[in-house]
Short mmCIF file of C-alpha atoms in Angstrom, two decimals:
data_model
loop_
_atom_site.label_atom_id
_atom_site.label_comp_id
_atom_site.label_asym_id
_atom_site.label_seq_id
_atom_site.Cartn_x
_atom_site.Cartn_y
_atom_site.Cartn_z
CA UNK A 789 22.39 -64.30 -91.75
CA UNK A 790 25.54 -63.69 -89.87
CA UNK A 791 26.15 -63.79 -86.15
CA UNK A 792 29.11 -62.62 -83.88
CA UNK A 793 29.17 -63.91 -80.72
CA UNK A 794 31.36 -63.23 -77.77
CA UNK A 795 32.20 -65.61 -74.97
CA UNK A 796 32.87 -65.06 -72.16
CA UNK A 797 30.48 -62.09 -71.44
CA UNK A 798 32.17 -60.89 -68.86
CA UNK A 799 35.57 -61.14 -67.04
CA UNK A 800 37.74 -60.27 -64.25
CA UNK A 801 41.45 -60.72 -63.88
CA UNK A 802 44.08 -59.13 -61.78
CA UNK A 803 46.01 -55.93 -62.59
CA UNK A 804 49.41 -57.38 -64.95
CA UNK A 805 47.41 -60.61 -66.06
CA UNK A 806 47.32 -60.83 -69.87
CA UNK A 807 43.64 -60.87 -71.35
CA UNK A 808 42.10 -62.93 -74.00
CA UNK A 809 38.91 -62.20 -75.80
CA UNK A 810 36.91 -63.94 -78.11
CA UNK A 811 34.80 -63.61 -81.14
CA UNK A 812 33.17 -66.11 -83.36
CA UNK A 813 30.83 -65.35 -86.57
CA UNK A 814 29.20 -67.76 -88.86
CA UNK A 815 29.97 -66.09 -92.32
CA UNK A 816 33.17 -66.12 -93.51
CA UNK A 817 32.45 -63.78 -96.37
CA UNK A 818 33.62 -60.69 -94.20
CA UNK A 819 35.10 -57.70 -96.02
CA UNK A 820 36.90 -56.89 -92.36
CA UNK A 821 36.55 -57.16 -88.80
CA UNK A 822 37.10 -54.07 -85.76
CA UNK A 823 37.69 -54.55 -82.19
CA UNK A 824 36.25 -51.66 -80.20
CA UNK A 825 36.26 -50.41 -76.23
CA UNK A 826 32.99 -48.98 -74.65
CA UNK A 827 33.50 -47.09 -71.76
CA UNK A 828 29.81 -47.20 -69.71
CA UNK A 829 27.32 -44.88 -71.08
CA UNK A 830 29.40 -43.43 -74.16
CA UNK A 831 30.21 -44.28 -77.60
CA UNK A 832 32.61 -46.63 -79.32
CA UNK A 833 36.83 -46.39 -79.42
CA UNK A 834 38.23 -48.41 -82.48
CA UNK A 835 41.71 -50.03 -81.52
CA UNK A 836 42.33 -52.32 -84.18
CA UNK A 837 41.05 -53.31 -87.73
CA UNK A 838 41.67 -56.30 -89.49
CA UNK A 839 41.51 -56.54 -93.07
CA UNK A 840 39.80 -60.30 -94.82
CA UNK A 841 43.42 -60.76 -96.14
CA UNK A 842 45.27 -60.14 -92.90
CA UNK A 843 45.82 -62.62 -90.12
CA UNK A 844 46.71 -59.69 -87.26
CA UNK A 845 47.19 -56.51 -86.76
CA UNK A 846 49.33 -54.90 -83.13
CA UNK A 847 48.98 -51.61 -81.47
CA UNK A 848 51.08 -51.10 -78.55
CA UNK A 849 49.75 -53.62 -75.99
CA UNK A 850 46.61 -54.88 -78.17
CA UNK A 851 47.49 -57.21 -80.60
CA UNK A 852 44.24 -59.39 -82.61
CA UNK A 853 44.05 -62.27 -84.74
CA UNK A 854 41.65 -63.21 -86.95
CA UNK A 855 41.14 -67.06 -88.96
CA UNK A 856 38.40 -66.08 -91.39
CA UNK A 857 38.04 -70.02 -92.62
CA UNK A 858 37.09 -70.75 -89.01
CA UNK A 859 35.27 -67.77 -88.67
CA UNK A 860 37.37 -66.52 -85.45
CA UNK A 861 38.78 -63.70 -84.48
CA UNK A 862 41.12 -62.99 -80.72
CA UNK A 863 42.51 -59.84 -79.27
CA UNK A 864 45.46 -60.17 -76.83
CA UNK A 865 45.81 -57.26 -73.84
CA UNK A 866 49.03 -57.33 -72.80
CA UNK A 867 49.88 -57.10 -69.03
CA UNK A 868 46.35 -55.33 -68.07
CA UNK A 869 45.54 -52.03 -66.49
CA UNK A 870 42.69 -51.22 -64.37
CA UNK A 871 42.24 -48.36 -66.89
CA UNK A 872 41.79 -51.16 -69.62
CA UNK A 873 38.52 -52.66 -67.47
CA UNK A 874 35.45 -51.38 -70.37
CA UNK A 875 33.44 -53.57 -72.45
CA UNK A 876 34.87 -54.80 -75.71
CA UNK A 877 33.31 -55.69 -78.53
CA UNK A 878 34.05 -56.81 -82.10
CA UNK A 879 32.19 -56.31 -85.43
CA UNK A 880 32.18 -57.90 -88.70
CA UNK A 881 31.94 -55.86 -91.96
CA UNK A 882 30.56 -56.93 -95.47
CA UNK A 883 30.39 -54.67 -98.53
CA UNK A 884 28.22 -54.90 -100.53
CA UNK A 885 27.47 -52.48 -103.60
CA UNK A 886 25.17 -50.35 -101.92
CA UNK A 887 27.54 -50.16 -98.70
CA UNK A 888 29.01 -51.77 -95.73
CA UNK A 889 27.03 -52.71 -92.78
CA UNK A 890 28.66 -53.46 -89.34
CA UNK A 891 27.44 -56.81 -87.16
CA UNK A 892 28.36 -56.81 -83.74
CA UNK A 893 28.82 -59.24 -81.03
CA UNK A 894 27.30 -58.60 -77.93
CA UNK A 895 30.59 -57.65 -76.07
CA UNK A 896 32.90 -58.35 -73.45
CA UNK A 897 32.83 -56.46 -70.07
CA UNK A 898 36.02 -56.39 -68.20
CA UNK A 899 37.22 -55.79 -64.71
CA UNK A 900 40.93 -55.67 -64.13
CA UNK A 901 41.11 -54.99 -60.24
CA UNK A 902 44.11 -53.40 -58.99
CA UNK B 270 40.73 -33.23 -87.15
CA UNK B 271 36.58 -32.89 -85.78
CA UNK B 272 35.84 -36.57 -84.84
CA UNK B 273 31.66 -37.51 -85.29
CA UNK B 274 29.88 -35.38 -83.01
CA UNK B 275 26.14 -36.71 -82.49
CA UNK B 276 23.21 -34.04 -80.69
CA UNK B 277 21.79 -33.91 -77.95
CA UNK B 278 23.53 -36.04 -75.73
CA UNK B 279 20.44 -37.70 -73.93
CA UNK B 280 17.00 -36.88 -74.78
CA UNK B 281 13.77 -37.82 -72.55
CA UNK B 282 10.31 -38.68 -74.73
CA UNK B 283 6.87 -39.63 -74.35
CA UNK B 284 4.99 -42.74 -75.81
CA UNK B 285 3.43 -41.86 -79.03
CA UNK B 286 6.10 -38.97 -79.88
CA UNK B 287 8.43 -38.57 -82.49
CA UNK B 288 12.00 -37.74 -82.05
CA UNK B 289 14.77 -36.35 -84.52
CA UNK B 290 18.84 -37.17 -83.68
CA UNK B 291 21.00 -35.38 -85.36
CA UNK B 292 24.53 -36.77 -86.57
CA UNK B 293 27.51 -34.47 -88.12
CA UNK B 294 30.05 -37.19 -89.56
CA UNK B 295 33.74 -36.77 -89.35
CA UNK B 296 35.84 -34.57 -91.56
CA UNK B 297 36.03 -35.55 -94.95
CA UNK B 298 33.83 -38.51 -94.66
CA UNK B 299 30.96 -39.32 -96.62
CA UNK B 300 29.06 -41.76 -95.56
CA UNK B 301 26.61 -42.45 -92.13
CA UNK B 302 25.23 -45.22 -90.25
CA UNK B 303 22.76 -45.30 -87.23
CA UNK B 304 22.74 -48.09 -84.80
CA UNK B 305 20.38 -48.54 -82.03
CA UNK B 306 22.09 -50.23 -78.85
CA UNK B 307 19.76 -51.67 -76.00
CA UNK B 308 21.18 -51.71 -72.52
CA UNK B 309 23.93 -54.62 -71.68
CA UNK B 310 23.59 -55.65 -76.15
CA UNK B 311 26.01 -54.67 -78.80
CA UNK B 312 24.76 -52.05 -81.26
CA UNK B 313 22.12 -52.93 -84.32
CA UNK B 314 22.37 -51.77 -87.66
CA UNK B 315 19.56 -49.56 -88.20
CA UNK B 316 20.53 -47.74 -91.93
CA UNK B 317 23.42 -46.24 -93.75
CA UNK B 318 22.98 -42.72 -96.13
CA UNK B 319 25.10 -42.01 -99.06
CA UNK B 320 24.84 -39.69 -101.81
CA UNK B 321 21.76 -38.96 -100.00
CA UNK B 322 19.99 -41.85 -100.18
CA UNK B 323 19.44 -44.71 -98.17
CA UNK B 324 21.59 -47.25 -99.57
CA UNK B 325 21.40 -50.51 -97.20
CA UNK B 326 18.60 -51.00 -94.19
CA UNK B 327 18.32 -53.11 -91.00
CA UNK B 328 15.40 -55.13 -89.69
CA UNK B 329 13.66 -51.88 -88.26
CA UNK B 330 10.18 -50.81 -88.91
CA UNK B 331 8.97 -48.11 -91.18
CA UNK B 332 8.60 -46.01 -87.69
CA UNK B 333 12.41 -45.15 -88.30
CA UNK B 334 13.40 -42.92 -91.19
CA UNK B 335 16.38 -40.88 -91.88
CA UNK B 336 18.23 -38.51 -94.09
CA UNK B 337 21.38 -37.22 -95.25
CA UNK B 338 21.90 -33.58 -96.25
CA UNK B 339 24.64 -32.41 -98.99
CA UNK B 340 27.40 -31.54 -96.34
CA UNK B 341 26.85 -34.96 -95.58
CA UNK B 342 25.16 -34.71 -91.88
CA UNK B 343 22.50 -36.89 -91.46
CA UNK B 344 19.70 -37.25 -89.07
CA UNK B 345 17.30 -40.11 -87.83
CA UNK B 346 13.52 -39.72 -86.92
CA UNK B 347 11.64 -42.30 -84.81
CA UNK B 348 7.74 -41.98 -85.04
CA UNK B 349 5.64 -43.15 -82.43
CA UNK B 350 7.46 -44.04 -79.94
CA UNK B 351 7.79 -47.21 -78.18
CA UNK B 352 9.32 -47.99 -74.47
CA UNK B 353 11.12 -50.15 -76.24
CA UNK B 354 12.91 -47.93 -78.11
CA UNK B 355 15.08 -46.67 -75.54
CA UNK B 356 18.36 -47.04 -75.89
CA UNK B 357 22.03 -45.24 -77.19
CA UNK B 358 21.63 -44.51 -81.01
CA UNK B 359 24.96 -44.25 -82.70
CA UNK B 360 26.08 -42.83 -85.82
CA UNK B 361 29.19 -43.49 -87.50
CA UNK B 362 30.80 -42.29 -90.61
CA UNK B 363 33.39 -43.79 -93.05
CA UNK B 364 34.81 -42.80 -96.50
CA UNK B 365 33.56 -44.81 -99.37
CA UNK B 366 36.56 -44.66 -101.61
CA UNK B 367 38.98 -45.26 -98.47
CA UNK B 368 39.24 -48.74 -99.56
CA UNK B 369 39.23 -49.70 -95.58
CA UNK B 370 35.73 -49.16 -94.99
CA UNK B 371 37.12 -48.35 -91.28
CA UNK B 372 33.49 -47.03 -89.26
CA UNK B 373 34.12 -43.96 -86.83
CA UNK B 374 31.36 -43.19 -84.10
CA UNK B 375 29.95 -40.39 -82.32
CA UNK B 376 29.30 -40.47 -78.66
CA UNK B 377 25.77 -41.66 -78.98
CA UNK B 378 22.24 -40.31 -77.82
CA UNK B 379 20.31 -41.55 -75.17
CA UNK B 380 17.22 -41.87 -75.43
CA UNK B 381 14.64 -42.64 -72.94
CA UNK B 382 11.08 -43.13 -73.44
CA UNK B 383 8.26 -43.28 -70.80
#
């Protein structure tokens, strides 16, 4: 069965710092892997996919990694906003013949204080 | 380009009733998934519809059912309903044959249950 998990739950860093979040799953037989942002309360933003065969992917300030034989996965926030504090999470995708699924870790909530 | 839209936006029930949430995917996709997302946890897979059929399920119980008309909206029904069940139910939509797999999602439904 796989599991994401995300460490550290939750963290708070000052306005410019550079963030670094997590994400760890136990089966390495992923099809691809998304990084989303929750705002409180509302649905989920995709920033960045990864495909199995990839090793990162960059949009603007985000940039992620991911090291499917050690079943890891990091997104990079360059120089932090207070508008980037949200919680972020990542998923893990596997297709199978009758569809994809999405498992999810249980997130990252981040402050950036001005 | 209409993104996922997901009705109603919250949604207040009673032990013991049943409740239907209603999902329209975005443009041109084809496919639909429902997860159920407790309070402070990342979101559970609950099923995916395509082609109108259910074609992969999470570890729910029989309580949940859904469907998926032929313009490709889909909708979920909870039976008897449990405090637990409160939470934001998501759907999100992809294109089978877009080789990326890449899941969109709505803005969610809250539902609480007393």
């Amino acid at each position: 069965k796989q599991e994401v998990t995300q460490i550290p739950a939750a963290l708070s860093v000052p306005e410019g710092e550079n963030l670094v979040l997590n994400c760890s799953f136990t089966d390495s037989a992923i099809y691809n892997l998304q990084w989303f942002r929750q705002d409180p309360g509302k649905g989920l933003t995709s920033l960045l996919l990864i495909q199995s065969s990839q090793r990162e992917q960059t949009s603007g300030r985000l940039n992620a990694s991911l090291d499917k034989s050690s079943g890891r996965s990091t997104l990079y926030i360059a120089a932090s906003q207070p508008g980037d504090s949200a919680t972020y999470l990542c998923a893990v995708s596997v297709v199978k013949a009758a569809g994809n699924k999405l498992t999810f870790g249980g997130g990252t909530r981040v402050l950036v204080k001005p | 380009d209409a993104g996922v839209t997901q009705s109603p936006t919250h949604l207040i029930k009673t032990r013991g009733q049943q409740v239907t949430l209603r999902c329209s995917p975005k443009s041109g996709h084809d496919t639909v998934s429902w997860y159920q997302q407790a309070l402070g946890q990342g979101p559970q897979f609950i099923f995916q519809y395509y082609e109108e059929e259910e074609r992969q399920r999470g570890n729910f119980p029989d309580r949940f059912s859904g469907h998926q008309f032929p313009n490709y909206s889909s909708e979920l029904n909870v039976n008897a309903l449990l405090l637990g069940d409160s939470a934001l139910y998501l759907c999100a939509s992809n294109l089978v044959w877009q080789g990326t797999y890449e899941q969109y999602f709505g803005p969610g439904t809250r539902l609480t249950v007393t």
